[in-house]
Amino acid sequence: MKFEIKRICCIGAGYVGGPTMAVIADKCPSIRVTVLDINNQKILDWNDNDLSNLPVYEPGLDKIIKRCRGVNLFFSTNIKEEISLADMIFLSVNTPTKTKGIGAGQASDLKWIEASTRQIASYAKGQTIVVEKSTLPVRTAETIKLILEAQNDDNNKKEENNNQFYILSNPEFLAEGTAINDLENPDRVLIGGENESAISALAKIYENWIDPKKILRTNLWSSELSKLTANAFLAQRISSINSISGLCEKTGADIGEVSKAIGMDRRIGSEFLKPGPGFGGSCFKKDILNLIYICNYYGLHEVAEYWEGVIKINSWQQNRIVRVIINKLFGTVAEKSIAILGFSFKSNTNDTRESPAIKICNDLINEGAKLKIYDPKVSKKKIELDLNLKSTVENICSPNGSWLYSTTILDAAKGVDGIVILTDWNEFKNINWNELYKYSRKPTWLFDSRNVCDTDKAKEENIKVWELGSSSSE
Ligand code: UDX
Ligand code: ADP
């Protein structure tokens, strides 16, 4: 059996599906790529002539869309037809943590995977390779297989379509904010599967721009579990360094120096040792919770507890930042104005899923603070949804706390008692502290939870500074 891949489609036009398919289309001009979504507005936005309106902000993505859209890259809601014509279908739908039922709070909710698999079962024709792209719990391929085969057992359909499915796991390791570079120059590509020809067909696509030595072939289950494990290990490093940031503040050690010193040990490495307000994003928390669920399911309770620690430290870091802000502002933030700079979970993305800013802002609002929130890429509407609270109009003050959307750093900092940095956006490195100080209320505090600001310059302007992991904070 040899596959010839001329036409592929991807179910799910989100942060993974969109950029991934754009790069495949860019690197493989002879393949026609269609990205599908049930959300009509999302598809309209992907097709928008104004490239600053794309649903996903990712440096470099707009240029690829400009080059390929309408040539061999399409965005559509025509799920039925595209599935029936595709030789290969990527599954890139969301798999959030279940909020109710068995496994609530830990297990991944697979209802979108199931729904899209059923769409494939109904509409696909002939030989089709189905590729898991979303991060999935180990053994999800089994569920996908069961659904697809059940449809095949339906005799009528079988005669009609003569269907045959081949399932592959090809987890995506891209990080948001650097997605295009990660896709163009990945450390490795992982393809898990049972059918060698199907694996080779997908490997051949990647070989258009990736060294074959970097393409790893495994069985389905190793591939699924490797993705969960990679995310768990990365998140664990962040919780480890964040736990030490607290200790540095008490002992006189400096987290930047400690991080550099341990990172130069080849066995540890320098990446993922930046302290911050805790990890966010769509993967880390969800995947660790899922790992915990699976461990408990198999009776490995100690292993589950071990990974639970990583999540606990992440919440602890967010809680303690809120406590620091309140303590420094004389024990209360009620009716005080505080500027929040950065709302996305990291720089260079408009994604706010699991952003530490959500918890930190909500806690400050609950304490009665009046927040002024600025983020270069996150919209007012998105923040309103995340905080479950409308932005106020200037000068309206609520005893229950409130927040106001700001469109510039200066606008956010006017009249505030404190400025809190929550995302590592580049523009926060060069803030004009002299100008900000003029407009703020004195004494003015800077809380830099990402260690991105030029705090020496801020101190020169008489701003009081708290830096994460530094004992020299006032
Ligand atoms: C992550 C994985 O990196 C990626 O391989 C996987 O496919 C999906 O999950 P992503 O969530 O997009 O990617 O971003 P990442 O760069 O990993 O950052 C995650 C969180 O950790 C962010 O909130 C970031 O600010 C934080 N972080 C990261 C730190 O606090 N310190 C660090 O040193 C690195
Ligand atoms: P990720 O970060 O994994 O890409 P997103 O939430 O950004 O996750 O994207 C997932 C996309 O999948 C959403 O745009 C959602 O509308 C889409 N989706 C979910 N279920 C289906 C389905 N059955 N058919 C088509 N699209 C779907």
XYZ file of C-alpha atoms and ligand atoms in Angstrom:
535
model
C 0.000 0.000 0.000
C 1.438 3.352 -1.007
C -0.261 6.647 -0.325
C -0.204 9.649 -2.551
C -1.065 12.762 -0.597
C -2.449 15.541 -2.746
C -5.115 16.982 -0.565
C -5.143 17.404 3.212
C -7.522 19.035 5.623
C -7.367 19.951 9.278
C -10.360 19.981 11.622
C -9.858 22.918 14.002
C -8.570 26.366 12.934
C -7.097 27.360 16.295
C -3.660 28.198 17.702
C -2.264 24.837 16.578
C -4.277 24.007 13.433
C -3.941 27.463 11.834
C -0.155 28.010 12.006
C 0.690 24.314 11.448
C -1.312 24.052 8.244
C -0.037 27.428 7.030
C 3.563 26.180 7.277
C 2.740 22.835 5.612
C 1.058 24.694 2.726
C 4.017 27.070 2.453
C 6.552 24.231 2.329
C 4.533 21.873 0.094
C 3.162 23.843 -2.877
C 1.881 20.685 -4.564
C -0.462 19.830 -1.673
C -3.828 21.533 -1.310
C -4.454 22.333 2.368
C -7.829 23.294 3.861
C -8.332 24.330 7.474
C -11.858 23.677 8.757
C -13.797 24.960 11.716
C -17.391 24.889 12.924
C -16.982 28.455 14.135
C -18.063 30.554 11.165
C -16.673 33.819 12.563
C -13.246 32.243 13.023
C -13.165 31.175 9.374
C -14.288 34.669 8.289
C -11.436 36.123 10.336
C -8.892 33.727 8.796
C -10.141 34.894 5.382
C -10.085 38.599 6.306
C -8.181 40.837 3.888
C -6.864 42.822 6.822
C -4.149 40.492 8.104
C -4.080 42.206 11.499
C -7.511 40.626 12.111
C -6.356 36.999 11.952
C -7.749 35.068 14.934
C -4.240 34.009 15.971
C -1.440 36.520 16.488
C 1.890 34.872 15.797
C 4.998 36.685 14.488
C 5.561 35.797 10.805
C 2.170 34.114 10.316
C 0.626 37.001 8.372
C 3.344 36.816 5.708
C 2.712 33.109 5.116
C -1.051 33.651 4.941
C -0.486 36.398 2.391
C 1.687 34.088 0.264
C -0.446 30.930 0.396
C -4.076 31.833 1.071
C -6.173 31.213 -2.021
C -3.215 29.465 -3.687
C -2.929 26.127 -1.888
C -4.186 27.151 1.570
C -7.903 27.575 2.265
C -10.055 28.250 5.328
C -13.569 26.863 5.183
C -16.624 25.655 7.086
C -17.472 23.151 4.372
C -16.533 20.201 6.578
C -18.488 17.526 4.731
C -17.025 18.104 1.286
C -13.449 18.724 2.417
C -13.393 15.526 4.504
C -14.717 13.490 1.602
C -11.969 14.784 -0.698
C -9.017 14.556 1.695
C -6.267 11.922 1.573
C -5.083 12.917 5.033
C -7.063 14.571 7.861
C -5.457 16.278 10.860
C -7.423 16.491 14.104
C -6.639 19.732 15.834
C -9.663 20.449 17.983
C -9.589 21.567 21.589
C -9.302 19.050 24.450
C -9.869 21.124 27.617
C -10.048 19.677 31.138
C -13.465 18.211 31.967
C -15.517 20.509 34.190
C -18.095 17.943 35.253
C -18.739 14.213 35.453
C -16.179 11.469 35.998
C -12.657 12.857 36.063
C -13.896 16.478 36.367
C -10.980 18.851 36.995
C -8.398 16.364 35.694
C -9.394 14.233 32.723
C -9.434 15.784 29.256
C -12.812 16.369 27.702
C -12.789 14.430 24.449
C -16.203 15.462 23.190
C -14.775 17.615 20.395
C -12.453 14.790 19.350
C -15.373 12.392 19.318
C -17.587 14.786 17.334
C -14.939 15.427 14.702
C -14.069 11.723 14.479
C -17.736 10.983 13.825
C -17.696 13.607 11.051
C -14.735 11.780 9.496
C -16.517 8.439 9.887
C -19.572 9.795 8.094
C -17.994 11.687 5.225
C -14.564 10.214 4.436
C -14.174 8.203 1.258
C -11.632 5.540 0.351
C -8.245 5.290 2.061
C -7.830 8.052 4.646
C -5.006 8.758 7.056
C -6.251 10.365 10.277
C -3.597 12.282 12.216
C -3.947 13.270 15.881
C -2.433 16.727 16.234
C -4.124 17.936 19.415
C -2.472 16.930 22.682
C -4.390 13.869 23.698
C -4.406 11.519 26.644
C -2.480 8.332 26.008
C -4.644 5.692 24.241
C -7.013 8.206 22.589
C -6.115 6.670 19.239
C -7.961 3.596 20.469
C -11.191 5.628 20.855
C -10.729 7.194 17.429
C -10.154 3.769 15.918
C -13.248 2.318 17.593
C -15.476 5.096 16.262
C -14.069 4.861 12.739
C -14.255 1.070 12.658
C -17.799 1.021 14.040
C -18.837 3.093 11.061
C -16.994 0.711 8.773
C -18.939 -2.202 10.233
C -22.092 -0.519 9.063
C -22.485 -2.596 5.910
C -24.363 -0.045 3.852
C -21.709 2.592 4.315
C -18.952 0.092 3.673
C -20.248 -0.771 0.262
C -20.887 2.864 -0.526
C -17.468 4.190 0.435
C -15.103 1.234 0.734
C -13.481 3.078 3.601
C -10.181 2.274 5.211
C -8.641 4.389 8.007
C -5.060 4.598 9.228
C -4.477 6.430 12.502
C -1.296 8.321 13.310
C -0.244 10.355 16.317
C 1.814 13.396 15.360
C 1.821 15.690 18.408
C 2.684 19.327 17.841
C 5.491 20.714 20.008
C 5.241 24.344 18.862
C 5.137 27.018 21.542
C 2.872 30.002 20.971
C 4.699 33.205 20.177
C 7.441 31.283 18.326
C 5.141 28.940 16.401
C 6.419 29.706 12.905
C 10.061 29.237 13.800
C 9.243 26.104 15.830
C 7.373 24.645 12.855
C 10.050 25.578 10.345
C 12.968 24.403 12.514
C 11.652 21.814 14.969
C 13.957 19.942 17.358
C 12.178 16.780 16.232
C 8.971 15.551 14.618
C 7.269 12.605 16.238
C 5.112 10.200 14.250
C 3.475 7.276 16.017
C 1.488 4.649 14.189
C 0.923 1.028 13.264
C 1.044 1.194 9.484
C 4.504 1.826 8.019
C 3.195 3.216 4.720
C 0.935 5.705 6.484
C 3.841 6.808 8.694
C 6.040 7.211 5.608
C 3.374 9.279 3.840
C 3.350 11.817 6.682
C 7.147 11.694 7.062
C 7.445 12.513 3.352
C 5.477 15.734 3.854
C 7.837 16.857 6.628
C 10.895 15.817 4.619
C 10.138 18.721 2.281
C 11.887 20.945 4.822
C 13.041 18.850 7.782
C 16.117 16.615 8.021
C 14.849 12.978 8.018
C 17.137 12.283 11.004
C 14.886 14.534 13.064
C 11.766 12.550 12.195
C 11.184 9.988 14.917
C 8.963 6.962 14.321
C 7.366 5.279 17.343
C 4.319 3.265 18.267
C 1.053 5.163 18.811
C 1.126 5.046 22.596
C 4.732 6.227 22.955
C 3.945 9.176 20.725
C 0.870 10.175 22.719
C 2.640 9.768 26.060
C 5.780 11.610 24.908
C 3.802 14.787 24.328
C 2.239 14.706 27.807
C 5.633 13.901 29.312
C 7.454 16.696 27.468
C 4.928 19.245 28.728
C 5.027 17.862 32.268
C 8.854 18.064 32.343
C 8.865 21.638 31.009
C 6.229 22.753 33.501
C 8.159 21.032 36.278
C 11.235 23.146 35.518
C 9.193 26.335 35.782
C 7.683 25.294 39.102
C 11.153 24.316 40.352
C 12.694 27.694 39.504
C 9.630 29.564 40.816
C 9.861 27.702 44.134
C 13.491 28.804 44.421
C 12.534 32.443 43.589
C 10.645 32.540 46.910
C 13.677 31.199 48.742
C 15.959 33.772 47.080
C 13.810 36.640 48.347
C 14.322 35.365 51.922
C 18.009 34.500 51.796
C 19.827 37.200 49.843
C 20.442 34.994 46.825
C 19.414 36.379 43.440
C 17.254 34.199 41.190
C 18.872 35.547 37.996
C 22.301 34.533 39.268
C 21.119 31.147 40.535
C 19.341 30.451 37.261
C 22.440 31.317 35.225
C 24.706 29.250 37.478
C 22.618 26.086 37.303
C 21.760 26.566 33.604
C 25.451 26.421 32.660
C 25.580 22.854 33.905
C 25.269 20.838 30.682
C 23.144 18.275 32.481
C 20.565 20.914 33.349
C 20.708 23.347 30.389
C 19.773 26.998 30.226
C 16.235 26.870 28.771
C 13.031 27.111 30.768
C 14.630 28.528 33.882
C 13.038 31.973 33.761
C 11.065 32.691 36.915
C 7.674 34.323 36.525
C 4.114 34.494 37.829
C 3.599 30.820 36.956
C 3.061 28.964 33.724
C -0.069 29.474 31.646
C -1.146 28.447 28.165
C -3.444 25.795 26.849
C -1.223 22.780 27.496
C 0.789 22.617 30.695
C -1.914 22.567 33.366
C -4.306 20.485 31.287
C -1.658 17.920 30.410
C -0.335 17.538 33.945
C -3.885 17.163 35.270
C -4.423 14.525 32.661
C -1.212 12.746 33.653
C -2.396 12.804 37.279
C -5.738 11.339 36.231
C -4.119 8.552 34.235
C -1.687 7.725 37.086
C -4.559 7.486 39.576
C -6.535 5.381 37.107
C -3.705 2.860 36.970
C -3.310 2.938 40.785
C -0.043 4.906 40.715
C -1.130 7.312 43.453
C 2.374 8.360 44.545
C 3.219 9.286 40.974
C 0.002 11.300 40.748
C 0.879 13.158 43.969
C 4.354 13.914 42.661
C 2.957 15.706 39.601
C 0.277 17.410 41.685
C 3.134 19.256 43.390
C 4.002 21.001 40.107
C 0.472 22.427 39.852
C 0.441 23.416 43.535
C 3.625 25.466 43.208
C 2.148 27.194 40.171
C -0.878 28.388 42.191
C 1.337 29.239 45.153
C 3.430 31.563 42.978
C 0.348 33.465 41.775
C -1.105 33.732 45.297
C 2.102 35.021 46.785
C 2.449 37.736 44.129
C -1.022 39.013 45.103
C 0.008 38.971 48.798
C 3.221 40.889 48.044
C 1.295 43.607 46.164
C -1.218 44.023 48.987
C 1.484 44.085 51.692
C 3.596 46.668 49.906
C 0.572 48.913 49.304
C 0.139 49.262 53.089
C -1.985 46.143 53.575
C -4.925 47.177 51.406
C -5.663 47.778 47.751
C -9.307 48.756 48.265
C -10.156 51.650 45.929
C -6.512 51.989 44.910
C -5.628 52.187 41.221
C -3.173 49.588 39.963
C -1.818 49.287 36.419
C -1.568 45.756 35.028
C 0.879 45.538 32.142
C 0.434 42.349 30.123
C -2.518 39.974 30.160
C -1.568 37.173 27.705
C 0.066 34.065 29.212
C 3.374 34.956 27.546
C 4.691 37.520 25.057
C 4.059 37.463 21.293
C 0.652 35.821 21.522
C -2.908 37.073 21.964
C -3.808 33.835 23.781
C -4.930 34.174 27.415
C -5.798 30.567 28.211
C -4.712 29.805 31.820
C -2.868 33.127 31.909
C -1.626 33.886 35.453
C -3.025 37.397 34.876
C -6.581 36.069 35.166
C -6.147 34.795 38.723
C -3.984 37.703 39.856
C -6.384 40.344 38.459
C -9.461 38.602 39.849
C -7.903 38.409 43.321
C -6.948 42.099 43.265
C -10.429 43.095 42.066
C -11.953 41.003 44.869
C -9.812 42.990 47.299
C -11.495 46.144 45.943
C -8.730 47.383 43.630
C -9.392 49.506 40.531
C -7.268 47.924 37.815
C -6.163 49.524 34.575
C -5.178 46.755 32.188
C -2.943 47.168 29.144
C -1.837 44.434 26.732
C -0.526 45.090 23.210
C -2.444 42.196 21.613
C -5.292 41.102 23.899
C -8.650 42.768 23.189
C -10.976 44.364 25.727
C -13.651 41.799 24.845
C -11.315 38.894 25.623
C -10.352 40.337 29.018
C -14.039 40.924 29.841
C -14.734 37.260 29.106
C -11.740 36.036 31.119
C -12.488 38.185 34.186
C -16.231 37.694 33.775
C -16.562 41.427 34.349
C -17.166 44.376 32.026
C -14.587 47.128 31.727
C -15.774 50.296 33.469
C -15.900 53.777 32.015
C -13.295 56.150 33.492
C -14.046 57.709 36.875
C -16.653 55.166 37.820
C -15.578 53.604 41.068
C -17.010 50.429 42.538
C -16.482 49.337 46.159
C -16.344 45.758 44.860
C -13.349 46.480 42.664
C -13.355 47.164 38.943
C -11.165 47.281 35.867
C -10.661 49.605 32.936
C -9.173 48.775 29.518
C -6.162 50.934 28.645
C -4.708 51.371 25.186
C -1.236 52.615 26.139
C 1.201 52.028 28.971
C 0.992 55.687 29.968
C -2.795 55.619 29.962
C -2.718 52.566 32.264
C -0.227 54.155 34.662
C -1.978 57.505 35.203
C -2.814 58.074 38.863
C -1.868 54.574 40.012
C -0.215 53.470 43.257
C 1.360 50.413 41.680
C 2.406 49.025 38.305
C 2.378 45.235 37.960
C 4.188 43.510 35.076
C 2.575 40.148 34.293
C 3.754 39.352 30.738
C 7.259 39.522 29.263
C 6.384 41.796 26.306
C 9.473 43.387 24.756
C 8.071 46.923 25.016
C 8.146 46.679 28.823
C 11.965 46.623 28.678
C 12.130 50.267 27.613
C 9.429 51.969 29.627
C 10.054 55.687 30.183
C 9.941 55.658 33.999
C 10.482 59.390 34.242
C 7.255 60.069 32.368
C 5.265 57.396 34.226
C 6.388 58.632 37.630
C 5.115 62.133 36.849
C 1.569 60.868 36.439
C 1.419 58.227 39.186
C 0.450 58.617 42.854
C 3.363 58.642 45.329
C 4.846 56.454 46.685
C 4.689 54.482 43.445
C 5.513 50.792 43.355
C 6.723 48.674 40.458
C 6.088 44.927 40.831
C 8.062 43.133 38.138
C 6.969 39.491 38.164
C 8.850 38.724 34.904
C 12.143 40.492 35.570
C 11.886 42.316 32.241
C 12.012 45.968 33.292
C 15.041 48.171 33.642
C 14.522 48.418 37.390
C 17.669 50.517 37.947
C 16.155 53.262 35.800
C 12.852 52.986 37.703
C 14.707 53.292 41.032
C 16.538 56.395 39.755
C 13.107 58.006 39.360
C 12.263 57.203 42.996
C 9.923 54.372 42.084
C 9.930 51.642 44.724
C 10.703 48.287 43.167
C 9.836 44.673 43.954
C 11.516 42.165 41.659
C 10.649 38.488 41.655
C 13.380 36.408 43.285
C 15.495 39.318 44.484
C 16.094 40.086 48.147
C 17.116 43.672 47.376
C 13.479 44.653 46.867
C 12.465 47.474 49.210
C 4.063 24.683 25.561
C 5.267 23.831 25.104
O 6.460 24.622 25.150
C 5.025 23.299 23.711
O 6.091 22.435 23.329
C 3.714 22.543 23.698
O 3.445 22.072 22.406
C 2.567 23.402 24.183
O 2.867 23.929 25.474
P 3.262 27.186 25.121
O 2.255 26.916 26.198
O 2.775 27.782 23.850
O 3.993 25.827 24.719
O 4.382 28.187 25.667
P 5.750 28.030 26.521
O 6.771 28.870 25.879
O 6.103 26.626 26.782
O 5.356 28.750 27.892
C 4.414 28.213 28.807
C 4.332 29.055 30.063
O 5.500 28.938 30.840
C 4.166 30.547 29.794
O 3.228 31.069 30.713
C 5.551 31.107 30.023
O 5.531 32.447 30.370
C 6.040 30.208 31.141
N 7.505 30.096 31.207
C 8.208 29.514 30.192
C 8.178 30.577 32.331
O 7.555 31.109 33.260
N 9.531 30.434 32.385
C 10.258 29.849 31.396
O 11.484 29.752 31.525
C 9.566 29.385 30.256
P -5.549 24.669 19.961
O -4.731 25.612 20.778
O -5.344 23.221 20.356
O -5.404 24.882 18.480
P -8.105 26.088 19.860
O -9.177 26.127 20.889
O -7.349 27.322 19.530
O -7.095 24.927 20.323
O -8.691 25.527 18.479
C -9.544 24.440 18.349
C -10.574 24.760 17.260
O -11.311 23.564 16.936
C -11.628 25.809 17.658
O -11.581 26.882 16.745
C -12.991 25.046 17.555
O -14.045 25.845 17.061
C -12.634 23.931 16.566
N -13.515 22.751 16.645
C -13.882 22.069 17.754
N -14.697 21.023 17.421
C -14.850 21.037 16.062
C -15.548 20.204 15.100
N -16.250 19.145 15.489
N -15.463 20.536 13.798
C -14.730 21.605 13.392
N -14.044 22.405 14.236
C -14.092 22.137 15.554
